[in-house]
N, C-alpha and C. Protein backbone atom coordinates (compact mmCIF):
# COMPACT_ATOMS: atom_id res chain seq x y z
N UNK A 1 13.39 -1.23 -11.01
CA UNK A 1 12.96 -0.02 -10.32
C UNK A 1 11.57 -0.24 -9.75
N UNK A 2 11.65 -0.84 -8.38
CA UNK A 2 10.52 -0.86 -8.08
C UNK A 2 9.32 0.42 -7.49
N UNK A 3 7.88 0.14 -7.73
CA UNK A 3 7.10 1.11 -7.35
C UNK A 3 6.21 0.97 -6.08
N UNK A 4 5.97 0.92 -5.21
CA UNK A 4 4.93 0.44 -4.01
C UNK A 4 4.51 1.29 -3.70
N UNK A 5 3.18 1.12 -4.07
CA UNK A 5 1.81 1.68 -4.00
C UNK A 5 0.89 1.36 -2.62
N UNK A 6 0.88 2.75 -1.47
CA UNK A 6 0.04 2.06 -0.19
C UNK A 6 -1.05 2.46 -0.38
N UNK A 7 -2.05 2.10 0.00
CA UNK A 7 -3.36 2.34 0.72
C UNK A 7 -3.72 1.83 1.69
N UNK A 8 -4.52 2.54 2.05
CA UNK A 8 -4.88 1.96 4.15
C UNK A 8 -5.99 3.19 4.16
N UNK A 9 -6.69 2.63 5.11
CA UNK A 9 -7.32 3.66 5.92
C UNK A 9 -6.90 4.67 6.98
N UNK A 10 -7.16 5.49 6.87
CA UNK A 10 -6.63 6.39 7.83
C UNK A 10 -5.97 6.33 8.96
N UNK A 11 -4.70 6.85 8.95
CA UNK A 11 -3.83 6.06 9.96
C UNK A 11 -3.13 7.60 10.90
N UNK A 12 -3.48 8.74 10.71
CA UNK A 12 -3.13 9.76 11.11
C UNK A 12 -1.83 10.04 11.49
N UNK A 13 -0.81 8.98 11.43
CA UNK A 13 0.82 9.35 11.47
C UNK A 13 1.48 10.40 10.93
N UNK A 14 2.12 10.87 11.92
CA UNK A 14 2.42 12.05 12.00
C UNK A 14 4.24 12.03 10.58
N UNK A 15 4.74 12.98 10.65
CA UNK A 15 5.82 13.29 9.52
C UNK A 15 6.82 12.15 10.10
N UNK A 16 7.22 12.21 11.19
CA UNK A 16 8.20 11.30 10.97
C UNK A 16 7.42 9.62 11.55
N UNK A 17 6.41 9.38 11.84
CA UNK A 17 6.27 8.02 11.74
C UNK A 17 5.67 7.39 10.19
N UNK A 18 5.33 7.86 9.38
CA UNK A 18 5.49 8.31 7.98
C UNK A 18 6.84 8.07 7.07
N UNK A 19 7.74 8.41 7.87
CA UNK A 19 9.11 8.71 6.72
C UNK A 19 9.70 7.38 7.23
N UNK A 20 9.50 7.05 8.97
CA UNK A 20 10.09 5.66 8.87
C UNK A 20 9.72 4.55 8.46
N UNK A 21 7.61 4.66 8.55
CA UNK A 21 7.59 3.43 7.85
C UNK A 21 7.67 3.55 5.74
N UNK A 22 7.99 4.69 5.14
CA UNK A 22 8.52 4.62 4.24
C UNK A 22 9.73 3.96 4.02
N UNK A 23 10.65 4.39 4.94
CA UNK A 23 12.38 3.96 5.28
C UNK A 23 12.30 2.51 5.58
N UNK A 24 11.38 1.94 6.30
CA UNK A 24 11.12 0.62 6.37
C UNK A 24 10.93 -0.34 5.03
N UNK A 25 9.83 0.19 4.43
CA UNK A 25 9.78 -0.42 2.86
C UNK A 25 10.99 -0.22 2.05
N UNK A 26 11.40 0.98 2.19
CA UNK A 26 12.42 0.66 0.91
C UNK A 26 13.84 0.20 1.60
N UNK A 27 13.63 0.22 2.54
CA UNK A 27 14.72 -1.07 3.27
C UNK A 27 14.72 -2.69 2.93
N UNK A 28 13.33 -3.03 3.31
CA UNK A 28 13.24 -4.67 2.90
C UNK A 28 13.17 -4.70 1.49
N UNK A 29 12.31 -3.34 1.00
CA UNK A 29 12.26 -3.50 -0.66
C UNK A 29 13.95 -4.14 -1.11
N UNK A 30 14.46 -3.12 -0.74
CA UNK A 30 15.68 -2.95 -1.47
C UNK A 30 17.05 -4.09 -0.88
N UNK A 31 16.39 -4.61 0.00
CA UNK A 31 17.26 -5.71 0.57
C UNK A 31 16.87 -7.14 -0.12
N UNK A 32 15.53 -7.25 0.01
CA UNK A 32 14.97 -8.48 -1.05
C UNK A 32 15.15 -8.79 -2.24
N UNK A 33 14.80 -7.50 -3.13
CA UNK A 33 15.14 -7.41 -4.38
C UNK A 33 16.60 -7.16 -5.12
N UNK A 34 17.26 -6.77 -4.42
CA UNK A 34 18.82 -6.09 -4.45
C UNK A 34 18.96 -5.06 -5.33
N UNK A 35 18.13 -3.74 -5.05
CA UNK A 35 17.60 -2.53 -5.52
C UNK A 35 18.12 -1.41 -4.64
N UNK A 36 18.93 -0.50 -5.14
CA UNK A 36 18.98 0.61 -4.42
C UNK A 36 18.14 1.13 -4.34
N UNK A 37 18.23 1.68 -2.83
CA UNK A 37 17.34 3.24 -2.36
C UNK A 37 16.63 3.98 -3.11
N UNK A 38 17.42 4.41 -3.96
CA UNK A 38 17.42 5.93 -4.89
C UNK A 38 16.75 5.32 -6.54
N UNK A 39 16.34 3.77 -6.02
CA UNK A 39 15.75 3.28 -7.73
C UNK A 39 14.09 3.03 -7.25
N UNK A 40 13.73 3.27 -5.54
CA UNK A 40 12.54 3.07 -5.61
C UNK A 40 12.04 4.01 -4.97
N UNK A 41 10.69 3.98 -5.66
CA UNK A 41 9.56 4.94 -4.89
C UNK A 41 8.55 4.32 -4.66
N UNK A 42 7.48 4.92 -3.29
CA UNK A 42 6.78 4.48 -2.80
C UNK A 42 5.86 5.42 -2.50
N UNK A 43 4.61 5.48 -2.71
CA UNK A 43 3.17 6.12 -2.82
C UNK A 43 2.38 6.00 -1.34
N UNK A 44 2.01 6.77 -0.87
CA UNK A 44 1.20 6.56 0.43
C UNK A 44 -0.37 7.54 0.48
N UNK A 45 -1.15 6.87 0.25
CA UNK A 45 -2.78 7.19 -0.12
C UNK A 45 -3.53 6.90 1.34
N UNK A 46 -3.87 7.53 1.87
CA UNK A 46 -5.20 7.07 2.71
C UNK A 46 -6.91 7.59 2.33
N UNK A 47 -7.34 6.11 2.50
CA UNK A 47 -8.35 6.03 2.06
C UNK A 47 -9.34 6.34 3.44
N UNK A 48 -10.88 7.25 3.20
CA UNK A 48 -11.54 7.24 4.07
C UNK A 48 -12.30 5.53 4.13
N UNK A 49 -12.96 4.72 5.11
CA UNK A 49 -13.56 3.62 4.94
C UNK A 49 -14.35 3.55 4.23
N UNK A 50 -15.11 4.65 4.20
CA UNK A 50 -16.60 4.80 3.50
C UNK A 50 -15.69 4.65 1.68
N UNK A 51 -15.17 4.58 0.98
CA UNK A 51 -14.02 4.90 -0.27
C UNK A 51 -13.81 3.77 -0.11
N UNK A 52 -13.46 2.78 0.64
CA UNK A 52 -12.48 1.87 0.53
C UNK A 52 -13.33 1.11 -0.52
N UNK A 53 -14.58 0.57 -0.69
CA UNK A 53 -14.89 -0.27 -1.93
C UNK A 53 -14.46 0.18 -2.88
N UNK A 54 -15.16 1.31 -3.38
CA UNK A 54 -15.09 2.02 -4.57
C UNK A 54 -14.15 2.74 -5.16
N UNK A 55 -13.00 2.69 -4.52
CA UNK A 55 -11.81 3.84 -5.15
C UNK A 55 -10.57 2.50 -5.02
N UNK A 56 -10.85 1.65 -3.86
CA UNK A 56 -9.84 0.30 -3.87
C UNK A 56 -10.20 -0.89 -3.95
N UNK A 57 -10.86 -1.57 -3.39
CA UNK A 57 -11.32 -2.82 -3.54
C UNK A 57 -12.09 -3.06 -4.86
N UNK A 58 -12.70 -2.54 -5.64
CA UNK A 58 -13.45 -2.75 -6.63
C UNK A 58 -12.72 -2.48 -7.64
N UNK A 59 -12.17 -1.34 -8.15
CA UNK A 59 -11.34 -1.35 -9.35
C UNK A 59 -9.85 -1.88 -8.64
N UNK A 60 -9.03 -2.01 -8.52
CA UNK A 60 -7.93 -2.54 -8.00
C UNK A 60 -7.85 -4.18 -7.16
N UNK A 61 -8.44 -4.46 -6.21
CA UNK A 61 -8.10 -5.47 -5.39
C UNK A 61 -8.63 -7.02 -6.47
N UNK A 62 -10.20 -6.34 -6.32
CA UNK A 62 -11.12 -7.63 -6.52
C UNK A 62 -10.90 -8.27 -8.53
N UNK A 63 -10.54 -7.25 -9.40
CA UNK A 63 -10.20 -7.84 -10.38
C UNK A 63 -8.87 -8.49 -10.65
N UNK A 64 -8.11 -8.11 -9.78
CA UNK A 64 -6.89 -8.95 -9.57
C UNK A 64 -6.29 -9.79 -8.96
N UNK A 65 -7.28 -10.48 -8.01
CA UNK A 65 -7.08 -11.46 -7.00
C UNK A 65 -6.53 -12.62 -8.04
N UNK A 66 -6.11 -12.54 -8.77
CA UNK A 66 -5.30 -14.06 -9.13
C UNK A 66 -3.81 -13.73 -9.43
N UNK A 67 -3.60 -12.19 -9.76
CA UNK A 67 -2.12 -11.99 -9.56
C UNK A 67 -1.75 -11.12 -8.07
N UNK A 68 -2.40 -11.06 -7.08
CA UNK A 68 -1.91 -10.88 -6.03
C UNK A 68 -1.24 -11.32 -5.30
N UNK A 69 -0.25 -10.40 -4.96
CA UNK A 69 1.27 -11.39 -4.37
C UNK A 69 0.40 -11.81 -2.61
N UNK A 70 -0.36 -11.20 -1.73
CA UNK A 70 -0.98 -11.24 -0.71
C UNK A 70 -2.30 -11.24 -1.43
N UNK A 71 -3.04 -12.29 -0.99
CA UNK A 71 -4.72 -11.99 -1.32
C UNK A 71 -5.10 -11.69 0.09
N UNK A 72 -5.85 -10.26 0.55
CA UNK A 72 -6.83 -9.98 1.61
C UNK A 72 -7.53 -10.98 2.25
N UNK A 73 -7.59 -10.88 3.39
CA UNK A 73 -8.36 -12.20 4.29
C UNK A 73 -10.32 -11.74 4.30
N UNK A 74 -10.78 -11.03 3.38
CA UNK A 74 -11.95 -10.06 3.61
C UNK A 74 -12.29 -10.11 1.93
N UNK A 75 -14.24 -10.17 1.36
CA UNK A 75 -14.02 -9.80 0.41
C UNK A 75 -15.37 -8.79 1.10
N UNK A 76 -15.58 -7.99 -0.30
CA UNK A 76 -16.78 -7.08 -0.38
C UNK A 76 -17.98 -6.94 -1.55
């Protein structure tokens, strides 16, 4: 049962460009992994920039850069 957790900076997409790129993830999710639909959920957070150290990159990104499936091309 997978969980995918987004963050991004503010991306102002509206309801349905939102639901497709949700529909998008749990498409490849669920095609990669061989996971139904209805076993995953997915979280969508936007972060203001000024936040982005301190609420993501610092507790989340930067202590886990050795189990990150993508490591960021950027540190802070």
């Amino acid at each position: 049962m997978p969980h995918i957790s987004v963050k991004c900076y503010p991306k102002n997409l509206t309801k349905e460009q939102l639901d497709a790129y949700v529909a998008d993830i749990v498409r490849v999710t669920g095609d990669r992994l061989g996971t139904p639909a209805d076993a995953i959920s997915v979280s969508y957070a936007e972060i203001p920039a000024e936040d982005w150290k301190d609420k993501v990159y610092d507790p989340e990104i930067k202590p886990n850069l050795g189990r990150l499936a993508k490591k960021p091309g950027y540190e802070m």
